[in-house]
XYZ file of C-alpha atoms in Angstrom:
535
model
C 10.935 -14.017 27.296
C 8.094 -14.900 28.865
C 4.455 -15.296 26.421
C 2.658 -12.472 26.546
C -1.117 -13.543 28.855
C -4.550 -13.270 26.946
C -7.280 -11.595 28.748
C -9.666 -12.086 26.268
C -13.090 -13.213 27.139
C -14.789 -14.531 23.833
C -18.322 -15.191 25.470
C -18.679 -11.846 26.816
C -21.654 -8.790 24.304
C -18.941 -7.248 23.195
C -16.296 -9.945 21.826
C -19.785 -11.071 19.534
C -20.801 -7.118 19.049
C -17.073 -6.537 18.186
C -16.637 -10.000 15.866
C -20.169 -9.298 13.893
C -19.177 -5.453 12.722
C -16.035 -6.829 11.657
C -16.833 -9.606 9.609
C -19.403 -7.657 8.488
C -16.305 -5.047 7.184
C -14.450 -8.507 5.964
C -17.433 -9.113 3.420
C -17.379 -5.788 2.217
C -13.789 -6.236 1.700
C -14.218 -9.302 -0.612
C -16.962 -7.432 -2.029
C -14.685 -5.649 -3.525
C -11.562 -7.237 -4.093
C -13.867 -10.160 -6.943
C -15.277 -6.003 -8.273
C -11.292 -5.775 -8.963
C -10.466 -9.607 -10.110
C -12.427 -9.426 -12.936
C -11.916 -6.339 -14.263
C -14.110 -5.492 -17.194
C -17.437 -6.210 -18.570
C -17.912 -10.019 -18.796
C -18.836 -8.737 -22.270
C -15.188 -6.679 -23.225
C -13.621 -10.388 -21.852
C -15.448 -12.275 -24.411
C -13.702 -9.659 -26.987
C -10.273 -10.151 -25.592
C -10.367 -14.144 -25.406
C -11.848 -14.415 -29.211
C -8.998 -12.269 -30.355
C -6.130 -16.046 -28.678
C -5.797 -13.394 -26.152
C -5.029 -14.827 -22.519
C -6.766 -12.771 -18.946
C -4.685 -9.846 -17.300
C -4.718 -12.513 -14.747
C -4.968 -15.011 -16.969
C -0.898 -13.976 -17.633
C -0.140 -13.101 -14.788
C -0.973 -16.819 -12.963
C 1.019 -18.814 -16.440
C 3.593 -16.101 -15.402
C 4.676 -17.063 -11.899
C 6.311 -19.644 -10.417
C 3.672 -22.582 -10.093
C 2.071 -21.607 -5.756
C 4.185 -18.867 -6.209
C 2.318 -16.525 -3.266
C 0.998 -13.537 -5.073
C 1.527 -9.209 -2.851
C -0.998 -7.502 -5.190
C -0.683 -3.702 -4.338
C -3.178 -1.203 -5.041
C -5.778 -3.677 -6.127
C -9.031 -0.990 -4.761
C -7.248 2.192 -5.761
C -9.392 4.411 -8.087
C -12.180 2.991 -6.907
C -15.595 4.397 -7.813
C -13.073 7.914 -9.161
C -14.367 7.089 -12.906
C -17.287 5.798 -14.553
C -16.938 1.985 -15.614
C -14.113 1.399 -13.876
C -14.104 -1.388 -11.620
C -11.693 -0.826 -8.431
C -8.079 -1.323 -9.509
C -7.652 2.150 -12.011
C -7.293 -0.437 -15.684
C -3.729 -1.469 -13.908
C -2.549 -5.139 -11.855
C 0.391 -4.192 -10.252
C 2.318 -7.023 -6.969
C 4.902 -9.070 -6.397
C 5.537 -12.997 -7.523
C 8.160 -15.266 -8.224
C 9.322 -15.977 -11.451
C 11.843 -19.034 -12.011
C 13.018 -18.311 -8.605
C 13.491 -14.714 -8.131
C 10.657 -12.452 -7.049
C 9.343 -10.153 -9.460
C 7.119 -6.499 -9.431
C 4.406 -7.090 -11.779
C 3.011 -4.313 -14.168
C -0.340 -5.433 -16.068
C -2.124 -3.136 -18.172
C -5.941 -4.631 -17.916
C -6.842 -4.066 -21.780
C -10.566 -5.454 -20.755
C -11.149 -1.995 -18.441
C -11.452 0.800 -21.213
C -9.258 -1.058 -23.377
C -6.055 -0.770 -21.020
C -6.438 3.283 -20.893
C -4.567 5.575 -18.392
C -5.971 7.779 -15.663
C -4.211 9.857 -13.349
C -4.741 7.086 -10.485
C -3.424 4.524 -12.463
C -0.329 6.118 -13.469
C -0.234 7.093 -9.582
C -0.672 3.844 -9.301
C 2.248 2.407 -11.916
C 4.698 4.424 -10.383
C 3.943 3.593 -7.122
C 4.695 0.193 -7.687
C 8.299 0.801 -9.545
C 9.118 2.823 -6.039
C 8.586 -0.687 -4.446
C 10.586 -2.643 -6.631
C 13.210 -0.087 -6.504
C 13.193 0.069 -2.401
C 13.316 -3.321 -2.693
C 15.749 -4.114 -6.558
C 12.831 -6.057 -7.509
C 13.452 -6.657 -11.523
C 10.091 -5.137 -13.031
C 8.308 -7.083 -15.772
C 5.239 -4.956 -17.913
C 2.504 -6.348 -19.562
C 1.877 -3.664 -21.835
C -1.622 -3.513 -23.995
C -2.512 0.201 -23.673
C -5.480 2.165 -25.879
C -3.058 5.699 -23.527
C -4.234 8.113 -21.836
C -6.781 8.780 -20.570
C -7.446 13.006 -21.863
C -9.838 14.214 -20.027
C -7.595 13.235 -17.749
C -4.701 14.599 -18.900
C -4.156 17.056 -16.021
C -3.576 13.955 -14.358
C -2.027 12.083 -16.618
C 0.882 14.425 -18.607
C 2.447 17.157 -17.133
C 3.763 16.371 -13.148
C 6.130 14.362 -11.639
C 4.542 11.110 -10.771
C 2.950 10.533 -13.307
C 3.530 9.257 -17.347
C 6.306 11.059 -17.159
C 7.869 10.080 -14.116
C 7.257 6.128 -15.203
C 9.834 6.603 -18.127
C 12.472 8.113 -15.316
C 11.767 5.397 -13.105
C 12.172 2.733 -15.949
C 15.657 4.085 -17.051
C 17.273 5.335 -13.758
C 15.887 1.845 -12.223
C 18.198 0.141 -15.592
C 21.274 2.586 -14.581
C 21.194 0.926 -11.034
C 21.128 -2.834 -12.722
C 17.773 -3.718 -11.689
C 16.306 -5.541 -14.815
C 13.779 -3.893 -17.218
C 11.521 -6.306 -18.733
C 8.447 -6.141 -21.512
C 5.378 -8.219 -22.804
C 3.835 -6.210 -26.129
C 0.815 -7.693 -25.966
C -1.265 -5.284 -27.518
C -1.325 -1.798 -28.723
C 1.003 0.876 -27.913
C 0.983 4.182 -28.306
C 3.098 7.234 -28.228
C 4.444 7.392 -24.886
C 3.203 4.585 -23.941
C 5.636 3.422 -27.084
C 8.057 3.984 -24.758
C 7.703 2.309 -21.429
C 8.755 -0.954 -24.270
C 11.288 0.479 -25.683
C 12.514 1.991 -22.567
C 13.390 -1.226 -20.965
C 16.231 -3.566 -21.686
C 14.456 -6.622 -23.162
C 10.853 -6.514 -24.459
C 9.041 -8.997 -26.183
C 6.703 -8.727 -28.583
C 3.684 -10.814 -29.674
C 3.560 -11.248 -33.306
C -0.183 -10.198 -34.636
C -1.519 -8.726 -32.160
C 1.930 -6.542 -29.725
C 2.320 -3.310 -32.267
C 4.544 -0.235 -30.912
C 4.480 3.333 -32.472
C 4.595 6.876 -31.449
C 1.375 8.045 -33.745
C -1.242 5.462 -34.310
C -1.962 4.789 -38.652
C -4.995 7.122 -38.359
C -2.461 10.051 -36.943
C 0.257 9.036 -39.167
C -2.492 9.684 -42.144
C -3.759 13.060 -40.637
C -0.218 14.294 -39.393
C 1.706 13.046 -42.828
C -0.650 11.936 -45.157
C 0.646 8.752 -45.798
C -1.322 5.623 -45.436
C -0.461 2.614 -43.433
C -1.697 -0.352 -42.006
C -0.437 -1.603 -38.209
C 1.791 -3.930 -38.944
C 4.032 -2.496 -41.899
C 3.552 0.558 -39.197
C 4.659 -0.703 -35.647
C 4.060 -4.915 -36.028
C 6.151 -7.102 -34.122
C 7.320 -8.619 -37.303
C 8.840 -4.596 -38.400
C 10.198 -3.976 -35.312
C 12.112 -7.613 -34.426
C 13.682 -7.898 -38.019
C 14.319 -4.014 -39.321
C 14.290 -0.905 -36.310
C 15.363 -3.640 -33.760
C 13.326 -2.042 -31.198
C 12.098 -5.439 -29.963
C 14.386 -8.292 -28.702
C 12.316 -11.758 -28.855
C 9.125 -12.375 -31.097
C 6.561 -14.755 -30.089
C 3.774 -16.720 -31.114
C 0.633 -16.310 -28.532
C 0.650 -15.259 -25.472
C 1.161 -18.008 -23.555
C 4.645 -17.813 -25.592
C 5.442 -14.963 -24.244
C 5.295 -15.727 -21.223
C 7.005 -18.061 -21.773
C 10.443 -16.262 -23.335
C 10.036 -13.368 -20.349
C 10.269 -16.185 -17.733
C 14.163 -17.465 -19.384
C 15.039 -13.567 -19.594
C 13.789 -13.596 -15.366
C 16.201 -16.642 -15.048
C 19.006 -16.193 -16.903
C 19.602 -12.183 -15.010
C 22.660 -13.875 -12.497
C 22.429 -15.434 -8.920
C 19.607 -13.584 -6.906
C 20.325 -11.522 -4.107
C 20.590 -13.311 -0.720
C 19.018 -12.819 2.322
C 20.234 -10.277 4.914
C 18.608 -12.663 8.006
C 18.290 -15.982 9.057
C 14.979 -16.928 10.152
C 13.864 -18.822 12.978
C 11.425 -22.239 12.712
C 8.146 -20.264 12.674
C 5.623 -21.018 15.033
C 2.063 -19.999 15.425
C 0.540 -17.276 18.356
C -1.056 -20.178 21.185
C -4.191 -17.960 20.328
C -6.635 -18.227 17.354
C -5.928 -15.223 14.630
C -9.403 -15.154 14.145
C -10.261 -14.301 17.567
C -8.649 -10.199 16.485
C -12.291 -10.141 15.169
C -14.317 -9.900 18.044
C -11.186 -7.743 20.130
C -10.800 -4.463 16.812
C -13.611 -1.869 18.219
C -16.590 -1.619 16.349
C -16.892 1.566 17.668
C -14.370 4.425 16.878
C -14.847 6.886 20.372
C -13.164 3.327 22.077
C -9.258 1.820 21.491
C -8.543 -1.790 20.591
C -6.279 -3.393 23.672
C -3.456 -3.665 20.568
C -1.467 -5.954 23.574
C -4.375 -9.005 22.679
C -4.161 -7.663 18.764
C 0.451 -8.123 19.257
C -0.370 -11.758 21.456
C -2.014 -13.024 18.467
C 0.204 -11.489 15.790
C 4.057 -12.506 16.981
C 5.129 -16.436 16.839
C 4.848 -18.228 20.691
C 2.459 -14.806 21.108
C 6.196 -13.501 22.841
C 6.723 -10.385 22.971
C 10.427 -8.976 25.143
C 8.680 -6.153 26.299
C 10.362 -2.442 26.395
C 10.992 -0.578 29.369
C 6.979 -2.039 30.499
C 6.399 0.197 33.686
C 7.192 3.568 31.054
C 5.412 5.157 29.058
C 2.967 2.948 29.173
C 0.706 4.004 25.796
C 3.169 3.018 23.595
C 3.786 0.177 23.722
C 7.648 -1.417 22.595
C 9.490 -4.767 22.075
C 11.134 -7.166 19.915
C 8.952 -10.216 18.664
C 8.885 -12.517 15.480
C 6.524 -12.608 12.780
C 6.623 -15.833 10.836
C 10.330 -16.765 12.093
C 11.952 -13.250 11.261
C 13.004 -10.577 13.778
C 10.625 -7.301 14.128
C 10.612 -4.184 16.685
C 6.530 -3.769 17.290
C 5.578 0.218 18.064
C 1.683 -0.522 19.304
C -0.325 2.496 20.569
C -2.058 1.593 24.404
C -3.482 5.270 24.277
C -2.968 9.130 23.607
C 0.968 9.169 23.453
C 1.983 11.292 26.259
C 5.936 12.769 26.199
C 7.651 9.860 27.631
C 5.856 6.852 25.385
C 7.400 9.634 22.331
C 11.117 9.651 23.953
C 10.776 6.021 24.663
C 9.162 4.905 21.342
C 13.020 6.785 19.973
C 14.886 5.628 22.625
C 13.658 1.635 21.103
C 13.784 2.794 17.833
C 18.159 3.327 18.299
C 18.358 0.196 19.212
C 15.991 -1.769 16.412
C 18.488 0.839 13.469
C 21.740 -0.436 15.592
C 20.562 -3.995 15.460
C 19.307 -3.883 11.624
C 15.553 -4.921 12.934
C 12.858 -4.109 10.938
C 9.834 -2.163 12.162
C 6.326 -2.898 12.683
C 3.633 0.325 13.646
C 0.511 -1.364 14.846
C -1.549 2.298 14.984
C -4.771 2.959 16.667
C -4.273 6.569 18.627
C -6.405 9.537 18.560
C -3.077 12.393 18.510
C -0.414 13.224 21.477
C -1.358 14.962 25.011
C -2.420 18.148 24.977
C -3.891 20.991 27.109
C -1.227 23.265 29.268
C 0.513 19.661 31.242
C 1.104 18.440 28.973
C 2.850 21.465 26.985
C 4.631 22.447 29.691
C 6.387 19.256 29.603
C 7.456 19.596 26.252
C 5.241 17.430 24.326
C 6.245 19.260 20.814
C 9.669 18.162 21.987
C 9.453 15.105 22.689
C 6.657 14.139 20.169
C 10.198 15.961 17.562
C 12.312 13.247 19.685
C 10.366 10.772 17.945
C 8.798 12.532 14.479
C 13.091 12.049 13.969
C 13.891 8.993 14.716
C 10.830 7.587 12.791
C 12.184 9.586 9.617
C 15.062 9.078 9.963
C 15.305 5.395 10.920
C 17.289 3.657 7.949
C 15.028 -0.414 8.182
C 12.749 -1.612 6.332
C 9.171 -0.651 8.192
C 5.834 -1.397 8.059
C 2.786 0.994 8.918
C -0.518 -1.342 9.859
C -3.551 0.590 10.766
C -6.260 -1.304 12.698
C -7.405 1.414 14.296
C -7.972 5.408 14.512
C -5.265 7.358 13.098
C -5.488 11.115 13.415
C -3.280 14.632 14.234
C 0.362 14.693 14.302
C 0.233 10.697 15.627
C -0.346 9.283 12.462
C 2.588 10.866 10.963
C 4.401 9.700 14.021
C 3.876 6.422 13.529
C 5.154 6.406 10.472
C 2.280 7.513 7.814
C 2.644 7.692 4.583
C 4.670 11.010 3.776
C 7.380 8.982 6.427
C 7.976 6.148 3.674
C 7.187 2.936 5.766
C 8.310 0.051 2.801
C 4.360 -0.396 3.556
C 1.673 1.571 4.451
C -1.738 -1.628 5.310
C -4.661 -0.756 6.931
C -7.333 -3.448 7.971
C -11.289 -2.637 7.029
C -11.308 -1.102 10.670
C -9.018 2.079 9.981
C -9.792 5.317 10.129
C -6.848 8.336 9.431
C -7.478 12.254 9.443
C -6.515 14.979 10.825
C -9.372 14.441 13.462
C -12.652 12.356 14.577
C -15.766 13.628 13.236
C -16.898 14.222 16.848
C -13.610 16.997 17.043
C -13.829 18.159 13.383
C -18.049 18.942 13.951
C -17.298 20.732 17.338
C -14.164 22.476 16.383
C -16.693 24.091 13.617
C -19.263 24.854 15.079
C -17.455 26.916 17.831
C -15.726 28.931 15.028
C -19.553 29.851 13.881
C -19.809 30.916 17.898
C -17.540 32.969 18.246
C -19.219 34.576 15.085
C -22.428 34.744 16.307
C -21.085 36.386 19.758
C -19.419 38.739 17.005
C -22.315 39.470 15.308
C -24.626 39.721 18.253
C -26.707 36.435 16.635
C -27.464 33.124 17.820
C -28.346 29.544 17.001
C -30.802 27.205 19.131
C -29.403 24.038 19.465
C -30.952 22.178 16.246
C -29.523 24.737 14.105
C -26.185 23.806 15.665
C -27.264 19.808 15.082
C -28.106 20.087 11.357
C -24.562 22.600 11.407
C -22.623 19.205 12.754
C -24.536 16.247 10.944
C -22.179 16.689 7.416
C -19.925 17.646 8.409
C -19.486 14.563 10.621
C -20.041 12.066 7.947
C -17.370 13.756 5.808
C -15.179 13.441 8.239
C -16.054 9.505 8.674
C -16.022 9.219 4.759
C -12.697 11.355 4.257
C -11.213 9.002 7.554
C -12.701 5.465 5.815
C -10.374 2.874 5.114
C -11.940 2.261 1.170
C -10.931 5.606 0.063
C -7.910 5.858 1.589
C -7.016 2.699 -0.857
C -8.899 3.533 -3.610
C -6.917 7.200 -3.125
C -4.011 5.119 -3.282
C -2.672 6.955 -0.155
C -2.282 3.366 1.802
C -0.938 -0.275 -0.280
C -3.315 -2.131 0.614
C -6.966 -3.461 3.241
C -5.951 -6.462 3.951
C -8.118 -9.268 6.255
C -6.458 -9.610 10.105
C -5.635 -12.921 9.809
C -3.938 -11.629 6.672
C -1.341 -10.203 8.470
C 1.369 -13.076 8.601
C 1.568 -14.270 5.902
C 1.642 -11.113 4.386
C 4.502 -9.169 6.793
C 6.470 -12.632 6.426
C 6.591 -12.319 2.060
C 7.367 -8.100 2.644
C 10.220 -9.439 5.467
C 11.614 -11.309 3.082
C 12.025 -9.297 0.693
C 13.647 -5.957 2.423
C 15.818 -8.749 3.901
C 17.791 -9.162 0.211
C 18.750 -5.824 -0.172
C 21.825 -4.720 1.945
C 21.787 -3.005 4.804
C 21.560 0.733 5.112
C 23.080 3.021 7.951
C 21.452 5.133 10.237
C 22.002 8.576 10.543
C 19.863 11.022 12.706
C 19.046 14.760 12.385
C 19.212 16.852 15.737
C 16.870 16.126 18.907
C 15.549 18.466 20.455
C 16.825 18.411 24.712
């Protein structure tokens, strides 16, 4: 296997333009992450600490093993969607090592609106559970929430994927032997009380944690009974009388120590099914990716140059190199883990699609995970493409992607448009994780295509009605359409809606992929069964 040869000129004006644009986006990413990490206002954080409580991210740091990596999911969820709510939607979710075992942490941030749940909070919670379920990770929920934000009730209560699904998922994961553990750090009311109650083991903090189906105020309104928090649902009552909780702690730190002991006694940790090779650095600096990613959305990025900076030793065992050249396929390693790479190198033709389907079959037979590097304007269109069967060839590719039962990862580096977004393992095709670089864009079509298409519709209306419009009027019509599609396609719009799991700096890609592959490798392999391939 020979290393990929780079033709990059780091002194070229195009490289500098691309790098400057990319670094500006990276600076923006860091600012958004900082806002998410800060949590609530300084006043809210001081109030939290005045009660003797650790801040949510301090709890995470204390719970994790020293030096543990932290893979945060949905960090920018809900950004800009709710007044006074920073990125994160009042919840922190991610994977880290606890007592030597990878666990999913789901942490209410009570410094933001008292940890109140919005629609995006429940979506983020259930996405974290889905990831944990897929990778059979114990779930540790750190509870301190004011309950549902009632004006957003339609997005919290009635449907699948909302609050009820949180409880359903807990029960079904527990039934499969995936541990469910909770620490009640603060009040947990109404449906929120069932989140810890449905766990396998519950820790509650004395004079701080509380659980009740109805708060003291609701009890008085419903029954006329006057009762305080502690006798109604405090730690002492639940640990001595009701038996709802299993362990009582004196403070946050004590509760976290108890939880570490619980995890340490969950039995034998899962063993990896793959043996990684000794990791090797790429031959070319990872930071050069900043100057490779095209700053002009109309110009594709050379994904071969990207691959050369992501894979070990810059080596790719390329499959069908001379056929279907707009889809680069090959086997490589990332931090020692073997992967199958499918990287766009232009529009998808029929030959590219069939080649991709063939390559996926090979990866599934060999139990090798797949990494989709996405920068694609779509499938080829036109009379020639249709006569050559682009629809059936694209269908073969989609069938292979959907059916492949090996771990799959999608990384959008540039544009991802139309049906090619789905074919390259878009969110609906259930990749284990969906990642985007700050340069990424995804939509039904590009802004200019959308503006031109809708302007042509208006042209037809004018012709039918015998009217006309000027070029200036046409441009005024197109301008807001371009803007709307640009805003929709932006990586941060996808992150705020949780259409992707995370936006990452390109230089983080190798580390993030290594963490993801290690998690996937501790789950038993599955046999792939394909649907009907249209021949």
